[in-house]
Coordinates of C-alpha atoms and ligand atoms in Angstrom, one line a residue:
M8 CA 2.9 -51.9 -8.1
S9 CA 4.7 -48.8 -7.3
A10 CA 7.7 -47.3 -9.0
Q11 CA 7.7 -44.4 -6.6
P12 CA 9.3 -41.3 -7.8
S13 CA 11.8 -40.1 -5.1
N14 CA 15.0 -38.5 -4.4
S15 CA 17.4 -41.1 -3.1
S16 CA 17.6 -39.9 0.5
W17 CA 14.0 -40.2 1.8
W18 CA 15.3 -42.8 4.3
R19 CA 18.0 -40.3 5.6
E20 CA 15.9 -37.2 5.7
G21 CA 12.5 -38.6 6.6
V22 CA 11.0 -40.2 9.7
L23 CA 10.3 -43.9 9.5
Y24 CA 7.4 -45.6 11.3
Q25 CA 7.2 -49.2 12.4
I26 CA 3.9 -51.0 12.2
Y27 CA 3.1 -54.3 13.9
P28 CA 0.5 -55.3 11.3
R29 CA -1.6 -57.5 13.7
S30 CA -2.1 -54.6 16.0
F31 CA -2.5 -51.5 13.8
A32 CA -6.0 -51.6 12.3
D33 CA -8.4 -54.5 11.8
S34 CA -10.5 -54.0 8.7
S35 CA -12.2 -57.4 8.7
G36 CA -13.5 -57.5 12.2
D37 CA -11.7 -60.6 13.3
G38 CA -9.7 -58.9 16.0
I39 CA -6.5 -59.1 14.1
G40 CA -5.0 -56.1 12.3
D41 CA -4.5 -56.5 8.6
L42 CA -3.1 -54.9 5.4
R43 CA -6.4 -53.3 4.4
G44 CA -6.5 -51.8 7.9
I45 CA -3.1 -50.2 7.2
L46 CA -4.4 -49.0 3.9
D47 CA -7.3 -47.3 5.6
R48 CA -4.9 -45.5 7.8
L49 CA -2.6 -44.2 5.2
D50 CA -4.1 -40.7 5.2
Y51 CA -3.4 -40.6 8.9
L52 CA 0.3 -41.5 8.3
A53 CA 0.5 -38.9 5.5
W54 CA -1.0 -36.3 7.9
L55 CA 1.6 -37.4 10.5
G56 CA 4.3 -36.8 7.9
V57 CA 6.2 -40.0 7.9
A58 CA 8.4 -40.9 4.9
G59 CA 8.2 -44.6 5.2
I60 CA 6.6 -47.5 7.0
W61 CA 8.3 -50.7 8.0
L62 CA 5.9 -53.6 8.5
N63 CA 6.8 -56.4 10.8
T64 CA 6.8 -59.7 9.0
I65 CA 3.7 -60.4 6.9
T66 CA 4.7 -63.6 5.3
L67 CA 3.1 -67.0 5.8
S68 CA 3.9 -68.5 9.2
P69 CA 2.6 -71.0 11.7
D70 CA 3.2 -68.1 14.2
R71 CA 5.1 -69.9 16.8
D72 CA 7.0 -66.6 17.0
W73 CA 4.3 -64.4 15.3
G74 CA 5.6 -64.3 11.8
Y75 CA 9.3 -64.7 12.6
D76 CA 9.0 -68.4 11.7
V77 CA 8.4 -68.1 8.0
S78 CA 7.0 -71.0 6.0
D79 CA 6.8 -69.3 2.6
Y80 CA 8.9 -66.2 1.8
R81 CA 6.9 -65.2 -1.2
S82 CA 3.5 -65.0 0.3
V83 CA 1.2 -62.9 2.5
H84 CA -0.2 -64.5 5.7
P85 CA -3.9 -65.0 5.0
E86 CA -4.8 -63.5 8.4
L87 CA -3.2 -60.3 7.2
G88 CA -4.6 -60.2 3.6
T89 CA -3.4 -61.1 0.2
I90 CA -0.5 -60.2 -2.0
E91 CA -2.9 -58.0 -4.0
D92 CA -3.8 -56.1 -0.8
L93 CA 0.0 -55.6 -0.4
D94 CA 0.3 -54.3 -4.0
R95 CA -2.5 -51.9 -3.3
L96 CA -1.0 -50.8 -0.1
V97 CA 2.3 -50.1 -1.8
A98 CA 0.7 -48.2 -4.6
E99 CA -1.5 -46.1 -2.3
A100 CA 1.3 -45.4 0.0
G101 CA 3.4 -44.3 -3.0
R102 CA 0.6 -41.9 -4.0
R103 CA 1.1 -40.3 -0.6
D104 CA 4.9 -40.3 -0.9
I105 CA 5.2 -43.0 1.8
R106 CA 7.6 -45.9 1.1
V107 CA 7.0 -49.4 2.3
L108 CA 9.6 -51.7 3.9
L109 CA 9.1 -55.3 4.8
D110 CA 10.8 -57.5 7.3
L111 CA 13.1 -60.2 5.9
V112 CA 13.9 -63.2 8.1
P113 CA 17.0 -64.8 6.7
N114 CA 18.5 -66.3 9.8
H115 CA 16.0 -69.1 10.3
T116 CA 12.8 -70.5 8.8
S117 CA 9.8 -72.2 10.4
D118 CA 10.3 -75.9 11.1
Q119 CA 7.2 -76.3 8.9
H120 CA 8.9 -74.6 5.9
P121 CA 9.1 -77.2 3.1
W122 CA 12.9 -76.7 3.1
F123 CA 13.2 -77.9 6.7
V124 CA 10.6 -80.6 6.3
D125 CA 12.7 -82.0 3.5
S126 CA 16.0 -81.3 5.3
R127 CA 15.0 -83.3 8.4
S128 CA 13.6 -86.2 6.4
S129 CA 17.0 -87.8 5.9
R130 CA 20.7 -87.2 6.0
T131 CA 20.8 -87.3 2.2
S132 CA 17.8 -85.1 1.4
A133 CA 18.2 -82.3 -1.1
H134 CA 17.8 -79.6 1.6
R135 CA 19.8 -81.3 4.3
D136 CA 22.7 -78.9 4.1
W137 CA 20.4 -75.8 4.0
Y138 CA 20.3 -76.0 7.8
V139 CA 23.1 -76.6 10.4
W140 CA 23.1 -80.3 11.2
V141 CA 25.9 -81.8 13.4
D142 CA 26.6 -85.1 15.1
P143 CA 26.3 -85.3 18.9
K144 CA 29.4 -85.4 20.9
P145 CA 30.5 -88.9 21.9
D146 CA 28.5 -88.6 25.1
G147 CA 25.4 -87.7 23.1
S148 CA 25.5 -84.0 24.2
P149 CA 25.1 -81.0 21.8
P150 CA 28.1 -80.2 19.5
N151 CA 29.0 -77.0 21.4
N152 CA 27.9 -74.7 24.2
W153 CA 25.8 -72.2 22.2
L154 CA 22.7 -71.0 23.9
S155 CA 19.4 -70.0 22.3
I156 CA 18.5 -66.3 22.7
F157 CA 15.1 -67.6 23.8
G158 CA 16.6 -69.8 26.5
G159 CA 18.0 -73.3 26.7
P160 CA 20.5 -74.9 24.3
A161 CA 20.7 -73.7 20.8
W162 CA 20.6 -77.3 19.6
T163 CA 17.8 -79.9 19.3
L164 CA 18.4 -83.5 18.6
D165 CA 16.4 -84.9 15.8
E166 CA 15.8 -88.5 16.8
R167 CA 15.1 -89.8 13.3
T168 CA 18.3 -88.8 11.7
G169 CA 20.4 -88.8 14.9
Q170 CA 21.9 -85.3 14.5
Y171 CA 21.4 -82.0 16.2
Y172 CA 20.1 -78.9 14.4
L173 CA 20.9 -75.4 15.3
H174 CA 18.3 -72.8 16.4
N175 CA 19.3 -69.5 17.9
F176 CA 15.7 -68.9 18.8
L177 CA 12.9 -71.5 19.3
P178 CA 13.4 -75.1 18.3
E179 CA 10.6 -74.4 15.8
Q180 CA 12.9 -71.8 14.2
P181 CA 15.8 -73.8 12.7
D182 CA 18.8 -71.7 11.5
L183 CA 19.6 -71.7 7.9
N184 CA 23.2 -72.6 6.8
W185 CA 24.5 -69.5 5.2
W186 CA 27.6 -71.3 4.1
N187 CA 25.5 -73.1 1.5
E188 CA 25.5 -71.3 -1.8
E189 CA 22.0 -72.4 -2.7
V190 CA 20.7 -70.7 0.4
R191 CA 22.4 -67.5 -0.7
T192 CA 21.0 -67.8 -4.3
E193 CA 17.5 -68.5 -3.0
F194 CA 17.6 -65.3 -0.9
D195 CA 18.9 -63.2 -3.8
D196 CA 15.8 -64.3 -5.6
I197 CA 13.5 -63.5 -2.6
L198 CA 14.9 -60.0 -2.4
R199 CA 14.2 -59.6 -6.2
F200 CA 10.7 -61.0 -5.8
W201 CA 9.7 -58.2 -3.4
F202 CA 11.8 -55.5 -5.0
D203 CA 10.1 -56.3 -8.3
R204 CA 6.7 -55.8 -6.6
G205 CA 7.7 -52.3 -5.6
I206 CA 8.8 -52.9 -2.0
D207 CA 11.3 -50.1 -1.1
G208 CA 13.5 -52.1 1.1
F209 CA 13.9 -54.5 4.0
R210 CA 14.5 -54.5 7.7
I211 CA 16.7 -57.5 8.1
D212 CA 15.9 -59.7 11.1
V213 CA 18.9 -60.9 13.1
A214 CA 21.1 -59.3 10.5
H215 CA 24.1 -59.7 12.8
G216 CA 23.6 -63.4 13.2
I217 CA 22.9 -65.1 9.9
V218 CA 26.4 -66.5 9.3
K219 CA 27.9 -68.7 12.0
D220 CA 31.4 -69.7 12.8
R221 CA 32.3 -72.4 10.3
E222 CA 34.1 -74.5 13.0
L223 CA 31.2 -74.0 15.5
R224 CA 33.6 -73.1 18.3
D225 CA 32.4 -72.7 21.9
N226 CA 31.4 -69.2 23.0
P227 CA 33.3 -67.7 26.0
P228 CA 31.3 -66.6 29.1
A229 CA 29.9 -63.1 29.4
T230 CA 31.7 -60.5 31.6
E231 CA 30.6 -57.5 33.6
D232 CA 31.6 -55.2 30.8
D233 CA 29.1 -56.7 28.4
P234 CA 25.8 -55.0 27.6
P235 CA 22.6 -56.3 29.3
W236 CA 21.4 -58.5 26.5
V237 CA 24.7 -60.3 26.6
W238 CA 24.6 -60.9 30.4
A239 CA 21.0 -62.1 29.9
I240 CA 22.3 -65.0 27.8
G241 CA 25.4 -65.6 30.0
Q242 CA 27.8 -66.0 27.2
R243 CA 29.5 -63.8 24.6
Q244 CA 28.0 -64.9 21.4
V245 CA 31.1 -64.3 19.4
Y246 CA 30.9 -67.5 17.3
N247 CA 27.1 -67.6 16.5
L248 CA 26.6 -63.8 16.1
N249 CA 28.5 -60.8 14.7
R250 CA 30.7 -62.9 12.5
P251 CA 32.9 -61.0 10.0
E252 CA 31.8 -63.4 7.3
V253 CA 28.3 -61.9 7.2
H254 CA 29.6 -58.9 5.3
D255 CA 29.8 -60.9 2.0
V256 CA 26.1 -61.5 2.2
F257 CA 25.3 -57.8 2.8
R258 CA 27.6 -56.7 -0.1
R259 CA 25.8 -59.1 -2.3
W260 CA 22.4 -57.8 -1.2
R261 CA 23.5 -54.2 -1.6
R262 CA 24.4 -54.8 -5.2
I263 CA 20.9 -56.2 -5.8
A264 CA 19.3 -53.2 -4.0
N265 CA 21.5 -50.9 -6.1
G266 CA 20.2 -52.5 -9.3
Y267 CA 16.7 -50.9 -8.7
E268 CA 15.5 -47.5 -9.4
P269 CA 14.5 -45.9 -7.1
R270 CA 17.2 -47.6 -5.0
R271 CA 16.0 -50.1 -2.5
I272 CA 17.3 -49.9 1.0
L273 CA 18.5 -52.3 3.6
I274 CA 18.2 -51.8 7.4
G275 CA 19.8 -54.2 9.8
E276 CA 18.6 -55.5 13.2
T277 CA 22.2 -55.3 14.4
W278 CA 22.8 -56.1 18.0
A279 CA 26.4 -55.0 18.1
P280 CA 28.0 -55.9 21.5
D281 CA 30.1 -52.8 21.2
L282 CA 29.6 -49.5 19.3
A283 CA 32.9 -50.0 17.5
V284 CA 31.4 -53.0 15.7
L285 CA 28.4 -51.1 14.3
P286 CA 30.1 -49.3 11.4
A287 CA 31.2 -52.6 9.9
Y288 CA 27.5 -53.2 9.0
Y289 CA 27.6 -50.2 6.7
G290 CA 30.5 -51.8 4.8
R291 CA 34.0 -50.6 4.1
E292 CA 32.7 -47.9 1.8
D293 CA 29.0 -47.7 2.4
D294 CA 28.5 -50.9 0.3
E295 CA 26.4 -52.9 2.8
L296 CA 23.5 -51.8 4.9
H297 CA 22.0 -48.3 4.6
L298 CA 21.0 -48.1 8.2
A299 CA 21.9 -50.3 11.2
F300 CA 19.9 -50.1 14.5
N301 CA 21.9 -48.9 17.4
F302 CA 21.0 -51.0 20.4
A303 CA 23.5 -49.3 22.7
F304 CA 21.3 -46.2 22.3
V305 CA 18.1 -48.2 22.7
F306 CA 19.3 -49.6 26.0
C307 CA 20.6 -46.5 27.6
H308 CA 18.4 -44.5 30.0
L309 CA 16.8 -41.2 29.3
D310 CA 19.9 -39.5 30.7
E311 CA 22.2 -37.2 28.8
S312 CA 25.3 -38.6 30.5
E313 CA 24.6 -42.0 28.9
M314 CA 23.0 -40.8 25.6
A315 CA 25.3 -38.1 24.5
P316 CA 28.5 -40.2 24.5
I317 CA 26.7 -42.9 22.4
V318 CA 25.4 -40.3 19.9
E319 CA 28.8 -38.7 19.6
E320 CA 30.8 -41.9 19.3
T321 CA 28.3 -43.2 16.7
D322 CA 28.6 -40.0 14.8
K323 CA 32.4 -40.1 14.8
N324 CA 32.5 -43.7 13.9
L325 CA 30.1 -43.3 11.0
A326 CA 31.5 -40.0 9.7
N327 CA 31.9 -40.2 5.9
L328 CA 30.7 -43.8 5.9
G329 CA 27.1 -44.1 7.0
W330 CA 24.1 -42.6 8.5
P331 CA 22.9 -43.2 12.1
A332 CA 19.5 -44.7 13.0
W333 CA 17.8 -43.9 16.2
T334 CA 14.9 -45.6 18.0
A335 CA 13.7 -46.2 21.5
S336 CA 10.8 -48.5 21.0
N337 CA 10.1 -51.7 19.0
H338 CA 8.1 -54.9 19.2
D339 CA 10.9 -56.6 21.2
V340 CA 12.2 -54.1 23.6
G341 CA 9.1 -52.2 24.6
R342 CA 7.7 -48.7 24.2
L343 CA 9.6 -45.5 25.0
A344 CA 6.8 -44.1 27.1
S345 CA 7.4 -47.0 29.5
R346 CA 11.0 -48.0 29.2
W347 CA 12.5 -44.5 29.1
C348 CA 9.7 -42.4 30.7
S349 CA 7.9 -44.6 33.2
G350 CA 4.6 -43.3 31.9
D351 CA 5.5 -39.6 32.6
E352 CA 4.2 -37.6 29.7
R353 CA 6.8 -34.8 30.2
K354 CA 9.5 -37.3 29.7
A355 CA 7.8 -38.8 26.6
R356 CA 7.7 -35.3 25.1
C357 CA 11.4 -34.8 25.7
A358 CA 12.1 -38.3 24.4
L359 CA 10.3 -37.6 21.1
M360 CA 11.9 -34.2 20.8
L361 CA 15.4 -35.6 21.1
L362 CA 14.8 -38.6 18.9
L363 CA 13.4 -36.3 16.2
G364 CA 16.2 -33.8 16.7
L365 CA 19.2 -36.0 16.4
H366 CA 21.5 -36.3 13.4
G367 CA 20.2 -39.5 11.8
T368 CA 17.0 -41.3 10.9
P369 CA 14.5 -41.5 13.6
F370 CA 12.2 -44.6 13.8
L371 CA 8.9 -44.3 15.6
Y372 CA 7.0 -47.4 16.7
Y373 CA 3.2 -47.2 16.2
G374 CA 1.7 -45.4 19.2
D375 CA 4.9 -43.6 20.2
E376 CA 3.4 -40.5 18.6
I377 CA 0.5 -40.4 21.2
G378 CA 2.7 -41.4 24.1
L379 CA 1.3 -44.9 24.2
A380 CA 2.8 -47.0 27.1
D381 CA 3.2 -50.7 27.4
V382 CA 0.0 -52.5 28.3
P383 CA 0.6 -55.3 30.9
V384 CA -1.0 -58.5 29.5
P385 CA -2.4 -61.0 32.0
R386 CA -0.9 -64.5 31.9
E387 CA -4.0 -66.1 30.4
D388 CA -3.9 -63.7 27.4
L389 CA -0.2 -64.1 26.6
R390 CA 0.7 -64.7 22.9
D391 CA 4.4 -64.3 22.9
P392 CA 6.3 -67.6 23.2
L393 CA 8.9 -65.9 25.3
G394 CA 6.4 -64.8 27.9
I395 CA 4.6 -68.1 27.8
R396 CA 7.9 -70.0 28.4
Q397 CA 9.5 -67.7 30.9
W398 CA 6.6 -66.3 33.0
P399 CA 6.8 -64.7 35.5
A400 CA 10.5 -64.0 35.3
N401 CA 10.0 -62.6 31.8
P402 CA 6.4 -61.5 30.9
G403 CA 7.5 -61.5 27.2
R404 CA 6.8 -58.9 24.5
D405 CA 3.0 -58.7 24.3
A406 CA 2.8 -55.6 26.3
C407 CA 4.3 -53.6 23.5
R408 CA 2.3 -55.3 20.8
T409 CA -1.2 -54.4 21.9
P410 CA -3.7 -52.8 19.5
M411 CA -3.3 -49.2 18.4
P412 CA -5.9 -47.0 20.2
W413 CA -7.5 -44.9 17.6
T414 CA -10.6 -43.8 19.5
A415 CA -12.1 -44.0 23.0
E416 CA -15.1 -46.0 21.9
E417 CA -15.5 -49.8 22.3
G418 CA -13.1 -51.5 19.9
A419 CA -10.8 -48.5 20.1
G420 CA -11.3 -47.8 16.4
F421 CA -9.0 -50.8 16.0
T422 CA -11.7 -53.3 15.5
R423 CA -15.5 -53.5 15.5
P424 CA -17.3 -53.0 18.8
G425 CA -17.7 -56.2 20.7
V426 CA -14.9 -58.0 18.9
R427 CA -12.2 -59.5 21.1
P428 CA -8.8 -58.2 19.8
W429 CA -5.9 -60.7 19.5
L430 CA -4.2 -58.9 22.4
P431 CA -6.1 -56.9 25.0
F432 CA -6.5 -53.1 24.8
G433 CA -5.7 -52.7 28.5
P434 CA -7.1 -49.9 30.7
A435 CA -7.9 -46.4 29.5
R436 CA -5.2 -45.1 27.3
P437 CA -4.4 -42.2 25.0
N438 CA -6.0 -42.3 21.6
V439 CA -5.5 -40.6 18.3
E440 CA -9.0 -39.1 18.0
D441 CA -8.7 -37.3 21.3
Q442 CA -5.3 -35.9 20.5
R443 CA -5.6 -35.1 16.9
D444 CA -7.1 -31.7 17.2
D445 CA -5.7 -30.8 20.6
P446 CA -2.7 -28.4 20.0
G447 CA -1.4 -29.3 23.5
S448 CA -1.3 -33.1 22.8
V449 CA 1.7 -35.4 22.5
L450 CA 0.4 -36.2 19.0
S451 CA 0.4 -32.5 18.0
L452 CA 3.9 -32.1 19.4
C453 CA 5.2 -35.1 17.5
R454 CA 3.6 -34.0 14.3
G455 CA 4.9 -30.5 14.8
L456 CA 8.4 -31.9 15.2
I457 CA 8.1 -34.1 12.1
E458 CA 6.8 -31.1 10.1
L459 CA 9.7 -28.9 11.4
R460 CA 12.2 -31.5 10.3
R461 CA 10.5 -31.9 6.9
T462 CA 10.8 -28.2 6.3
T463 CA 14.2 -27.5 7.8
V464 CA 17.3 -28.7 6.1
D465 CA 19.4 -28.2 9.2
L466 CA 17.2 -30.6 11.1
R467 CA 17.2 -33.2 8.3
L468 CA 20.9 -33.1 7.4
G469 CA 22.8 -30.7 9.5
N470 CA 25.7 -31.9 11.6
Y471 CA 25.4 -32.4 15.3
R472 CA 27.6 -30.3 17.6
R473 CA 27.1 -30.5 21.3
L474 CA 26.7 -27.2 23.2
P475 CA 27.6 -26.6 26.8
S476 CA 24.7 -27.1 29.2
P477 CA 24.2 -27.7 32.9
A478 CA 24.3 -31.3 34.2
G479 CA 21.0 -33.1 33.5
S480 CA 20.4 -31.2 30.3
W481 CA 21.6 -31.8 26.8
A482 CA 21.8 -29.2 24.0
W483 CA 23.2 -29.5 20.5
Q484 CA 23.3 -27.4 17.4
R485 CA 22.1 -28.9 14.1
G486 CA 23.7 -27.3 11.0
D487 CA 24.1 -23.6 11.0
R488 CA 21.0 -22.2 12.6
H489 CA 19.2 -24.7 14.8
V490 CA 19.5 -25.9 18.4
V491 CA 17.7 -28.7 20.3
A492 CA 17.8 -28.4 24.1
V493 CA 16.2 -30.9 26.5
N494 CA 16.3 -30.8 30.2
L495 CA 16.3 -34.4 31.4
S496 CA 16.2 -33.6 35.0
D497 CA 13.9 -32.7 37.9
S498 CA 15.4 -29.2 38.4
A499 CA 15.0 -26.2 36.2
V500 CA 18.1 -25.2 34.2
S501 CA 19.3 -22.2 32.3
L502 CA 21.4 -22.6 29.1
E503 CA 23.2 -20.1 27.1
T504 CA 22.5 -20.1 23.4
P505 CA 25.2 -19.2 20.9
V506 CA 23.2 -16.2 19.8
D507 CA 19.6 -14.8 20.0
G508 CA 16.9 -17.2 18.9
K509 CA 13.3 -18.1 18.7
V510 CA 11.5 -21.2 20.0
L511 CA 10.1 -23.1 17.0
V512 CA 8.6 -26.0 18.9
G513 CA 8.5 -26.5 22.7
T514 CA 7.4 -29.5 24.7
D515 CA 5.3 -26.9 26.3
P516 CA 3.3 -25.6 23.3
D517 CA 2.9 -22.2 24.9
R518 CA 6.5 -21.5 24.4
T519 CA 6.3 -21.6 20.6
G520 CA 7.4 -18.3 19.1
E521 CA 9.1 -17.1 22.3
R522 CA 12.1 -14.9 21.6
L523 CA 15.4 -15.6 23.4
D524 CA 18.3 -13.3 24.0
G525 CA 21.3 -15.6 24.5
E526 CA 19.7 -17.7 27.2
V527 CA 17.0 -20.3 27.4
R528 CA 15.4 -21.4 30.7
L529 CA 14.0 -24.9 30.8
G530 CA 11.7 -26.3 33.5
P531 CA 12.1 -29.9 34.7
W532 CA 11.7 -32.3 31.8
E533 CA 11.2 -29.6 29.2
G534 CA 12.7 -29.2 25.8
V535 CA 12.7 -26.7 22.9
V536 CA 13.9 -26.6 19.3
L537 CA 15.2 -23.1 18.5
S538 CA 16.2 -21.2 15.4
L539 CA 19.2 -18.9 15.8
S540 CA 19.0 -15.5 14.3
L541 CA 22.6 -15.5 13.0
A542 CA 24.8 -18.2 11.5
T543 CA 27.6 -19.1 14.0
E544 CA 29.5 -21.4 11.7
P545 CA 30.2 -21.3 8.0
A546 CA 27.7 -23.4 6.0
S547 CA 29.9 -26.4 6.1
G548 CA 28.0 -28.7 8.4
R549 CA 26.1 -30.9 5.8
Ligands
NOJ22 C1 14.1 -60.5 16.1 C2 12.7 -60.1 16.0 O1 12.6 -58.7 16.1 C3 12.0 -60.8 17.1 O2 10.6 -60.4 17.2 C4 12.0 -62.3 16.8 O3 11.5 -63.0 17.9 C5 13.5 -62.7 16.7 N1 14.3 -61.9 15.8 C6 13.6 -64.1 16.0 O4 13.2 -64.0 14.7

């Protein structure tokens, strides 16, 4: 068990790295990644320079939604290892100064969780009220118009007891009733269980959705002004998501997290429909989540005219309250190399530079560091229930969950040669081994940027201040002496820098060390991080 020595801001200053455990490294040779596989790769992660890893859910599950249907919150899925493997992973990660975060799934359980099995057994069962059970309308229809995020109504009629139960995702993922105090107490205990084992914090699944409107009012329809994920559902989920009552739960969890030394941290999967809603997840005075994912940023294009306003508004909204979190890839939305960059390596280099150069905590998704793109998965190999249910309109999320390519050999260094992986490797792809010692690789660039951040206080903590730059490019100063400039366009641009400077890292490695005298020229899809020779502002920007 780890009691990792740390200063309290590793999660602010460091880079966090998301691992989909089934797809990272398979130590047992069954084609499924596992905890020992992650353990074997800790030296790589330490070499890469990440401060913490977030593991997608590892608890026991019938895997209708690959771990996001939990049937025991205090266990490790046997396909991934044992709880002792996890203890070892935490301890070994701690020895390398890497923190370990788990996924917590409080919105719903598996329908095979003993709580739900009991709950559905009768209207008077001990756990009946742990879930959301409601009588049909007089015509037999569901109690309201709520729709499941995975399609269809959010209600399923249980014939035996004659009531509907709520599920914001699959029918096999019944929603817990967070108005029930026993549910709250149970989760307090689950948090403590993992914190006591040395887990450094949680990414909270569907953080914005766990508490529902007590009166179960109908949702209004979506409008043109809503973000894409709201149109996709067709209604504004104002009564089953983003309820103000959720904040009581986060304040309670923050008190628990604060009771540990080193402090444990809470990161929310917070799909705020509007940027103005996001700060609320940090609390009124930073007394709720430490970090809240910013999906407005995730869903913008690699275009400064969309990105910069989001970054600036987020910064303004969180000033003196909380710390931004930036990501562009995850196991749901896809990989940045595809979604932002359409497989163009120049764009992926710029995307990594800007992510690692912003004011806030960057999250990388395994494979981002080598420019790994989504791998289209043929229909017969699909694993994701979304793709299976919605093919071909929606191929699902498997494309961004394929195994990590470590080497070019058979098995990709992920599993043993000849073993069929749980998801296909896909065609030839970048791999860690080929890139590791190549100074011109995406991996070397990414590692160089992480290293620069680690050694440069301006890049870890310095304020963001936008600098003038031609359309299509984006430049900002961090702290007193550093500038990030990226050209997100097909034409070369020329930018003035506040004073003379030097290129510390370029997306083109040949530019490293170049001296600049008040001007920087960037080719199409090129970026640089500069140090300025003189302070332009008093040292106030921290
Ligand atoms: C969000 C998770 O990231 C996703 O993978 C999952 O399907 C849903 N929540 C339901 O738990």
